[in-house]
Amino acid sequence: MEGLVDNGVEVAEEIQILANEPFMIATMYSTYSINGFNFHTYSSDEGRPVQSSGVALVAQTSCFENGNNMNPIVRNKTYYGRIKEIIELNYRNKGSIVLFKCDWVDNRIQDRWVKTDQFGITTVNFNHLFNTGERLLDEPFILSSPATQVYYVQDPIDREWCAVLQSKPRELYDMAARDSENIEHQNEFRSPIPDLHTNVDLNIFLQDVVHVRTDIDGTIVAEKKRK
């Protein structure tokens, strides 16, 4: 890096800072806020009413088609995990980066431990994680900035599986989008089902919802008179 700078090559200041080794002592956190999300470690989530340790990351991977070992195909692949540790590296007091160390669900075989059904709902199985011993295959650390927060809802029938729902930023609010939504759907109740792969909306029109039961006789309860 010093040789490039000495030869007049323009290098971004951020790259120059990261080219230096960080301090040997790192800082660990149990919670970290970024991009409107409050992330927690999985251990810190225990006992909390809100789940904040789920994380997803979309990354580009290369693979080969069957029978074609010459031209690799680059595809986007989504990884789902839980945050185990939040670590901040200090680069000589000139800059710092925050890393999430995660347990990742094994997604090497399509539709095995990460599945997406015909409705666009993704489910994952945390009993099958990447082998952390294979460093090049499953790097446990990711940068905090591109991470997307998700939460997992356990399947009541098959409790090994969890449905993935995407969280919304808690500190950001799009007023323009909200105004547009009010104009287009003034008489409509919308219940969005968030997902990283596709946007699936379940629309229920108020005029189609029956608010009174007609299959049984009602009972009138009179207020007791006070003595």
PDB file of C-alpha atoms in Angstrom:
ATOM      1  CA  MET A   1       0.000   0.000   0.000  1.00  0.00           C
ATOM      2  CA  GLU A   2       2.806   2.422   0.875  1.00  0.00           C
ATOM      3  CA  GLY A   3       4.425   1.636  -2.474  1.00  0.00           C
ATOM      4  CA  LEU A   4       1.266   2.519  -4.365  1.00  0.00           C
ATOM      5  CA  VAL A   5       0.912   5.825  -2.516  1.00  0.00           C
ATOM      6  CA  ASP A   6       4.599   6.670  -3.070  1.00  0.00           C
ATOM      7  CA  ASN A   7       4.183   6.009  -6.806  1.00  0.00           C
ATOM      8  CA  GLY A   8       1.348   8.502  -7.018  1.00  0.00           C
ATOM      9  CA  VAL A   9      -1.487   5.950  -7.225  1.00  0.00           C
ATOM     10  CA  GLU A  10      -4.692   7.416  -5.746  1.00  0.00           C
ATOM     11  CA  VAL A  11      -5.989   5.127  -2.998  1.00  0.00           C
ATOM     12  CA  ALA A  12      -9.136   5.847  -1.015  1.00  0.00           C
ATOM     13  CA  GLU A  13      -8.498   6.857   2.596  1.00  0.00           C
ATOM     14  CA  GLU A  14     -10.757   4.060   3.832  1.00  0.00           C
ATOM     15  CA  ILE A  15      -8.668   1.478   1.986  1.00  0.00           C
ATOM     16  CA  GLN A  16      -5.474   2.911   3.439  1.00  0.00           C
ATOM     17  CA  ILE A  17      -6.888   2.653   6.960  1.00  0.00           C
ATOM     18  CA  LEU A  18      -8.040  -0.953   6.488  1.00  0.00           C
ATOM     19  CA  ALA A  19      -4.676  -1.907   4.992  1.00  0.00           C
ATOM     20  CA  ASN A  20      -3.102  -1.375   8.425  1.00  0.00           C
ATOM     21  CA  GLU A  21      -3.449  -4.065  11.064  1.00  0.00           C
ATOM     22  CA  PRO A  22      -6.097  -3.429  13.744  1.00  0.00           C
ATOM     23  CA  PHE A  23      -5.298  -3.423  17.438  1.00  0.00           C
ATOM     24  CA  MET A  24      -4.903  -6.913  18.899  1.00  0.00           C
ATOM     25  CA  ILE A  25      -7.635  -6.143  21.454  1.00  0.00           C
ATOM     26  CA  ALA A  26     -11.177  -6.113  20.070  1.00  0.00           C
ATOM     27  CA  THR A  27     -14.394  -4.855  21.664  1.00  0.00           C
ATOM     28  CA  MET A  28     -17.379  -7.171  22.064  1.00  0.00           C
ATOM     29  CA  TYR A  29     -21.004  -6.038  22.304  1.00  0.00           C
ATOM     30  CA  SER A  30     -24.281  -7.750  23.073  1.00  0.00           C
ATOM     31  CA  THR A  31     -26.263  -5.252  20.975  1.00  0.00           C
ATOM     32  CA  TYR A  32     -25.523  -3.000  18.014  1.00  0.00           C
ATOM     33  CA  SER A  33     -27.693  -0.576  16.017  1.00  0.00           C
ATOM     34  CA  ILE A  34     -27.222   0.103  12.299  1.00  0.00           C
ATOM     35  CA  ASN A  35     -29.448   1.063   9.356  1.00  0.00           C
ATOM     36  CA  GLY A  36     -32.474   1.379  11.631  1.00  0.00           C
ATOM     37  CA  PHE A  37     -32.085  -2.141  13.084  1.00  0.00           C
ATOM     38  CA  ASN A  38     -31.162  -3.131  16.639  1.00  0.00           C
ATOM     39  CA  PHE A  39     -29.167  -6.365  16.473  1.00  0.00           C
ATOM     40  CA  HIS A  40     -28.620  -8.579  19.541  1.00  0.00           C
ATOM     41  CA  THR A  41     -26.588 -11.704  20.094  1.00  0.00           C
ATOM     42  CA  TYR A  42     -28.549 -14.940  20.368  1.00  0.00           C
ATOM     43  CA  SER A  43     -27.693 -15.299  24.062  1.00  0.00           C
ATOM     44  CA  SER A  44     -28.847 -11.732  24.717  1.00  0.00           C
ATOM     45  CA  ASP A  45     -32.173 -12.501  22.995  1.00  0.00           C
ATOM     46  CA  GLU A  46     -33.108 -15.076  25.627  1.00  0.00           C
ATOM     47  CA  GLY A  47     -35.968 -13.821  27.764  1.00  0.00           C
ATOM     48  CA  ARG A  48     -36.717 -10.841  25.516  1.00  0.00           C
ATOM     49  CA  PRO A  49     -40.188 -10.384  23.998  1.00  0.00           C
ATOM     50  CA  VAL A  50     -38.660  -9.256  20.669  1.00  0.00           C
ATOM     51  CA  GLN A  51     -36.259 -11.405  18.630  1.00  0.00           C
ATOM     52  CA  SER A  52     -33.302  -9.433  17.250  1.00  0.00           C
ATOM     53  CA  SER A  53     -30.528 -11.988  16.637  1.00  0.00           C
ATOM     54  CA  GLY A  54     -31.727 -13.296  13.275  1.00  0.00           C
ATOM     55  CA  VAL A  55     -29.702 -12.216  10.257  1.00  0.00           C
ATOM     56  CA  ALA A  56     -29.684 -12.850   6.526  1.00  0.00           C
ATOM     57  CA  LEU A  57     -27.154 -12.031   3.839  1.00  0.00           C
ATOM     58  CA  VAL A  58     -27.452 -12.138   0.051  1.00  0.00           C
ATOM     59  CA  ALA A  59     -24.111 -13.034  -1.535  1.00  0.00           C
ATOM     60  CA  GLN A  60     -22.935 -13.892  -5.025  1.00  0.00           C
ATOM     61  CA  THR A  61     -21.636 -17.430  -5.512  1.00  0.00           C
ATOM     62  CA  SER A  62     -20.258 -19.193  -8.566  1.00  0.00           C
ATOM     63  CA  CYS A  63     -21.297 -22.676  -9.651  1.00  0.00           C
ATOM     64  CA  PHE A  64     -21.131 -24.927 -12.710  1.00  0.00           C
ATOM     65  CA  GLU A  65     -24.006 -26.372 -14.701  1.00  0.00           C
ATOM     66  CA  ASN A  66     -24.218 -30.135 -15.080  1.00  0.00           C
ATOM     67  CA  GLY A  67     -21.918 -31.216 -17.866  1.00  0.00           C
ATOM     68  CA  ASN A  68     -20.335 -27.776 -18.175  1.00  0.00           C
ATOM     69  CA  ASN A  69     -17.134 -27.327 -16.182  1.00  0.00           C
ATOM     70  CA  MET A  70     -15.762 -24.475 -18.268  1.00  0.00           C
ATOM     71  CA  ASN A  71     -18.128 -21.564 -17.749  1.00  0.00           C
ATOM     72  CA  PRO A  72     -19.153 -20.884 -14.132  1.00  0.00           C
ATOM     73  CA  ILE A  73     -22.479 -19.190 -13.426  1.00  0.00           C
ATOM     74  CA  VAL A  74     -22.706 -16.394 -10.851  1.00  0.00           C
ATOM     75  CA  ARG A  75     -25.898 -16.462  -8.791  1.00  0.00           C
ATOM     76  CA  ASN A  76     -27.273 -14.683  -5.752  1.00  0.00           C
ATOM     77  CA  LYS A  77     -27.670 -16.920  -2.724  1.00  0.00           C
ATOM     78  CA  THR A  78     -29.271 -16.049   0.601  1.00  0.00           C
ATOM     79  CA  TYR A  79     -27.697 -17.209   3.859  1.00  0.00           C
ATOM     80  CA  TYR A  80     -29.698 -17.367   7.103  1.00  0.00           C
ATOM     81  CA  GLY A  81     -28.183 -17.369  10.570  1.00  0.00           C
ATOM     82  CA  ARG A  82     -28.147 -16.212  14.163  1.00  0.00           C
ATOM     83  CA  ILE A  83     -25.651 -13.791  15.669  1.00  0.00           C
ATOM     84  CA  LYS A  84     -23.349 -15.357  18.243  1.00  0.00           C
ATOM     85  CA  GLU A  85     -20.910 -12.473  18.768  1.00  0.00           C
ATOM     86  CA  ILE A  86     -20.683  -8.795  17.815  1.00  0.00           C
ATOM     87  CA  ILE A  87     -17.060  -7.681  17.504  1.00  0.00           C
ATOM     88  CA  GLU A  88     -15.604  -4.244  16.728  1.00  0.00           C
ATOM     89  CA  LEU A  89     -12.079  -3.987  15.307  1.00  0.00           C
ATOM     90  CA  ASN A  90     -10.198  -0.736  15.897  1.00  0.00           C
ATOM     91  CA  TYR A  91      -7.729   0.273  13.172  1.00  0.00           C
ATOM     92  CA  ARG A  92      -5.215   2.377  15.086  1.00  0.00           C
ATOM     93  CA  ASN A  93      -7.918   4.828  16.233  1.00  0.00           C
ATOM     94  CA  LYS A  94      -8.368   5.966  12.618  1.00  0.00           C
ATOM     95  CA  GLY A  95     -11.345   3.797  11.801  1.00  0.00           C
ATOM     96  CA  SER A  96     -13.249   0.711  12.906  1.00  0.00           C
ATOM     97  CA  ILE A  97     -15.471  -2.026  11.505  1.00  0.00           C
ATOM     98  CA  VAL A  98     -18.106  -4.158  13.219  1.00  0.00           C
ATOM     99  CA  LEU A  99     -18.363  -7.871  12.479  1.00  0.00           C
ATOM    100  CA  PHE A 100     -21.158 -10.341  13.228  1.00  0.00           C
ATOM    101  CA  LYS A 101     -20.057 -13.889  14.025  1.00  0.00           C
ATOM    102  CA  CYS A 102     -22.973 -16.144  13.144  1.00  0.00           C
ATOM    103  CA  ASP A 103     -24.213 -19.712  13.030  1.00  0.00           C
ATOM    104  CA  TRP A 104     -25.329 -20.291   9.423  1.00  0.00           C
ATOM    105  CA  VAL A 105     -27.895 -22.813   8.216  1.00  0.00           C
ATOM    106  CA  ASP A 106     -26.412 -25.189   5.639  1.00  0.00           C
ATOM    107  CA  ASN A 107     -27.769 -24.130   2.230  1.00  0.00           C
ATOM    108  CA  ARG A 108     -25.321 -25.950  -0.047  1.00  0.00           C
ATOM    109  CA  ILE A 109     -28.003 -28.366  -1.300  1.00  0.00           C
ATOM    110  CA  GLN A 110     -31.060 -26.612  -2.696  1.00  0.00           C
ATOM    111  CA  ASP A 111     -34.367 -27.190  -0.870  1.00  0.00           C
ATOM    112  CA  ARG A 112     -32.806 -29.384   1.803  1.00  0.00           C
ATOM    113  CA  TRP A 113     -32.287 -27.316   4.961  1.00  0.00           C
ATOM    114  CA  VAL A 114     -33.390 -24.002   3.423  1.00  0.00           C
ATOM    115  CA  LYS A 115     -36.660 -24.304   1.510  1.00  0.00           C
ATOM    116  CA  THR A 116     -39.036 -21.874  -0.195  1.00  0.00           C
ATOM    117  CA  ASP A 117     -42.560 -23.069  -0.935  1.00  0.00           C
ATOM    118  CA  GLN A 118     -44.941 -22.076  -3.740  1.00  0.00           C
ATOM    119  CA  PHE A 119     -46.239 -19.158  -1.646  1.00  0.00           C
ATOM    120  CA  GLY A 120     -42.776 -17.617  -1.271  1.00  0.00           C
ATOM    121  CA  ILE A 121     -42.417 -18.579   2.405  1.00  0.00           C
ATOM    122  CA  THR A 122     -38.868 -19.607   3.340  1.00  0.00           C
ATOM    123  CA  THR A 123     -38.237 -22.116   6.136  1.00  0.00           C
ATOM    124  CA  VAL A 124     -34.884 -23.080   7.670  1.00  0.00           C
ATOM    125  CA  ASN A 125     -33.612 -25.869   9.916  1.00  0.00           C
ATOM    126  CA  PHE A 126     -31.080 -24.782  12.553  1.00  0.00           C
ATOM    127  CA  ASN A 127     -30.240 -28.379  13.410  1.00  0.00           C
ATOM    128  CA  HIS A 128     -28.090 -28.430  10.269  1.00  0.00           C
ATOM    129  CA  LEU A 129     -25.395 -25.741  10.269  1.00  0.00           C
ATOM    130  CA  PHE A 130     -22.277 -25.260   8.188  1.00  0.00           C
ATOM    131  CA  ASN A 131     -19.227 -27.145   9.423  1.00  0.00           C
ATOM    132  CA  THR A 132     -17.245 -24.350  11.095  1.00  0.00           C
ATOM    133  CA  GLY A 133     -14.033 -26.332  10.650  1.00  0.00           C
ATOM    134  CA  GLU A 134     -14.072 -25.720   6.884  1.00  0.00           C
ATOM    135  CA  ARG A 135     -12.973 -22.097   6.952  1.00  0.00           C
ATOM    136  CA  LEU A 136     -13.110 -21.364   3.229  1.00  0.00           C
ATOM    137  CA  LEU A 137     -16.512 -22.997   2.885  1.00  0.00           C
ATOM    138  CA  ASP A 138     -18.375 -21.202   5.634  1.00  0.00           C
ATOM    139  CA  GLU A 139     -16.787 -17.992   6.882  1.00  0.00           C
ATOM    140  CA  PRO A 140     -18.714 -17.239  10.105  1.00  0.00           C
ATOM    141  CA  PHE A 141     -17.973 -13.475  10.099  1.00  0.00           C
ATOM    142  CA  ILE A 142     -19.824 -10.879   8.043  1.00  0.00           C
ATOM    143  CA  LEU A 143     -19.722  -7.100   7.991  1.00  0.00           C
ATOM    144  CA  SER A 144     -22.604  -5.523   9.872  1.00  0.00           C
ATOM    145  CA  SER A 145     -23.498  -3.011   7.144  1.00  0.00           C
ATOM    146  CA  PRO A 146     -24.942  -5.397   4.484  1.00  0.00           C
ATOM    147  CA  ALA A 147     -26.740  -7.610   7.026  1.00  0.00           C
ATOM    148  CA  THR A 148     -30.530  -7.827   6.899  1.00  0.00           C
ATOM    149  CA  GLN A 149     -32.433  -8.477  10.109  1.00  0.00           C
ATOM    150  CA  VAL A 150     -34.915 -11.352  10.103  1.00  0.00           C
ATOM    151  CA  TYR A 151     -36.793 -13.281  12.755  1.00  0.00           C
ATOM    152  CA  TYR A 152     -37.736 -16.934  12.892  1.00  0.00           C
ATOM    153  CA  VAL A 153     -41.165 -18.356  13.722  1.00  0.00           C
ATOM    154  CA  GLN A 154     -41.135 -21.994  14.808  1.00  0.00           C
ATOM    155  CA  ASP A 155     -43.394 -24.393  12.937  1.00  0.00           C
ATOM    156  CA  PRO A 156     -46.007 -25.633  15.463  1.00  0.00           C
ATOM    157  CA  ILE A 157     -46.164 -29.069  13.762  1.00  0.00           C
ATOM    158  CA  ASP A 158     -42.537 -29.751  12.806  1.00  0.00           C
ATOM    159  CA  ARG A 159     -40.626 -27.856  15.480  1.00  0.00           C
ATOM    160  CA  GLU A 160     -37.244 -28.383  13.794  1.00  0.00           C
ATOM    161  CA  TRP A 161     -38.255 -25.885  11.108  1.00  0.00           C
ATOM    162  CA  CYS A 162     -38.711 -22.114  11.362  1.00  0.00           C
ATOM    163  CA  ALA A 163     -40.348 -19.711   8.928  1.00  0.00           C
ATOM    164  CA  VAL A 164     -38.264 -16.667   7.993  1.00  0.00           C
ATOM    165  CA  LEU A 165     -39.851 -13.217   8.236  1.00  0.00           C
ATOM    166  CA  GLN A 166     -38.018 -10.035   7.334  1.00  0.00           C
ATOM    167  CA  SER A 167     -37.928  -7.228   9.898  1.00  0.00           C
ATOM    168  CA  LYS A 168     -38.585  -3.599   9.062  1.00  0.00           C
ATOM    169  CA  PRO A 169     -36.319  -0.751  10.230  1.00  0.00           C
ATOM    170  CA  ARG A 170     -37.637   0.684  13.493  1.00  0.00           C
ATOM    171  CA  GLU A 171     -36.131   4.153  13.148  1.00  0.00           C
ATOM    172  CA  LEU A 172     -36.893   4.875   9.470  1.00  0.00           C
ATOM    173  CA  TYR A 173     -40.268   5.896   8.066  1.00  0.00           C
ATOM    174  CA  ASP A 174     -41.099   6.595   4.421  1.00  0.00           C
ATOM    175  CA  MET A 175     -43.811   9.292   4.535  1.00  0.00           C
ATOM    176  CA  ALA A 176     -44.170   9.427   0.739  1.00  0.00           C
ATOM    177  CA  ALA A 177     -44.768   5.695   0.498  1.00  0.00           C
ATOM    178  CA  ARG A 178     -47.247   5.867   3.372  1.00  0.00           C
ATOM    179  CA  ASP A 179     -49.231   8.686   1.719  1.00  0.00           C
ATOM    180  CA  SER A 180     -49.331   6.746  -1.549  1.00  0.00           C
ATOM    181  CA  GLU A 181     -50.524   3.640   0.254  1.00  0.00           C
ATOM    182  CA  ASN A 182     -53.340   5.587   1.933  1.00  0.00           C
ATOM    183  CA  ILE A 183     -54.531   6.927  -1.414  1.00  0.00           C
ATOM    184  CA  GLU A 184     -54.502   3.585  -3.207  1.00  0.00           C
ATOM    185  CA  HIS A 185     -55.901   1.437  -0.388  1.00  0.00           C
ATOM    186  CA  GLN A 186     -58.212   3.640   1.651  1.00  0.00           C
ATOM    187  CA  ASN A 187     -60.826   0.896   2.058  1.00  0.00           C
ATOM    188  CA  GLU A 188     -58.488  -2.057   2.149  1.00  0.00           C
ATOM    189  CA  PHE A 189     -56.711  -3.887   4.963  1.00  0.00           C
ATOM    190  CA  ARG A 190     -53.301  -5.193   3.874  1.00  0.00           C
ATOM    191  CA  SER A 191     -51.338  -7.786   5.810  1.00  0.00           C
ATOM    192  CA  PRO A 192     -47.876  -8.074   4.204  1.00  0.00           C
ATOM    193  CA  ILE A 193     -45.870 -11.281   4.454  1.00  0.00           C
ATOM    194  CA  PRO A 194     -42.248 -10.123   4.156  1.00  0.00           C
ATOM    195  CA  ASP A 195     -39.631 -12.329   2.521  1.00  0.00           C
ATOM    196  CA  LEU A 196     -36.125 -11.816   1.121  1.00  0.00           C
ATOM    197  CA  HIS A 197     -36.907 -13.554  -2.166  1.00  0.00           C
ATOM    198  CA  THR A 198     -40.288 -12.266  -3.188  1.00  0.00           C
ATOM    199  CA  ASN A 199     -42.967  -9.850  -2.017  1.00  0.00           C
ATOM    200  CA  VAL A 200     -46.123 -11.730  -1.099  1.00  0.00           C
ATOM    201  CA  ASP A 201     -49.185  -9.750  -0.023  1.00  0.00           C
ATOM    202  CA  LEU A 202     -52.329 -11.152   1.493  1.00  0.00           C
ATOM    203  CA  ASN A 203     -55.166  -8.721   0.708  1.00  0.00           C
ATOM    204  CA  ILE A 204     -58.403  -8.778   2.687  1.00  0.00           C
ATOM    205  CA  PHE A 205     -61.167  -6.393   1.624  1.00  0.00           C
ATOM    206  CA  LEU A 206     -63.251  -5.039   4.473  1.00  0.00           C
ATOM    207  CA  GLN A 207     -66.539  -5.526   2.650  1.00  0.00           C
ATOM    208  CA  ASP A 208     -65.841  -9.268   2.397  1.00  0.00           C
ATOM    209  CA  VAL A 209     -65.227  -9.722   6.140  1.00  0.00           C
ATOM    210  CA  VAL A 210     -68.226 -10.862   8.210  1.00  0.00           C
ATOM    211  CA  HIS A 211     -68.150  -9.321  11.677  1.00  0.00           C
ATOM    212  CA  VAL A 212     -71.225 -11.120  13.103  1.00  0.00           C
ATOM    213  CA  ARG A 213     -71.671 -14.861  13.592  1.00  0.00           C
ATOM    214  CA  THR A 214     -74.864 -16.244  12.030  1.00  0.00           C
ATOM    215  CA  ASP A 215     -74.419 -19.951  12.817  1.00  0.00           C
ATOM    216  CA  ILE A 216     -75.475 -19.714  16.499  1.00  0.00           C
ATOM    217  CA  ASP A 217     -78.053 -17.792  18.494  1.00  0.00           C
ATOM    218  CA  GLY A 218     -76.808 -14.818  20.394  1.00  0.00           C
ATOM    219  CA  THR A 219     -77.223 -14.178  24.128  1.00  0.00           C
ATOM    220  CA  ILE A 220     -78.177 -10.796  25.531  1.00  0.00           C
ATOM    221  CA  VAL A 221     -76.362  -9.932  28.737  1.00  0.00           C
ATOM    222  CA  ALA A 222     -78.060  -7.234  30.781  1.00  0.00           C
ATOM    223  CA  GLU A 223     -76.081  -5.010  33.103  1.00  0.00           C
ATOM    224  CA  LYS A 224     -76.720  -5.747  36.752  1.00  0.00           C
ATOM    225  CA  LYS A 225     -78.326  -2.953  38.658  1.00  0.00           C
ATOM    226  CA  ARG A 226     -76.276  -1.664  41.520  1.00  0.00           C
ATOM    227  CA  LYS A 227     -77.922  -1.799  44.951  1.00  0.00           C
TER     228      LYS A 227
END
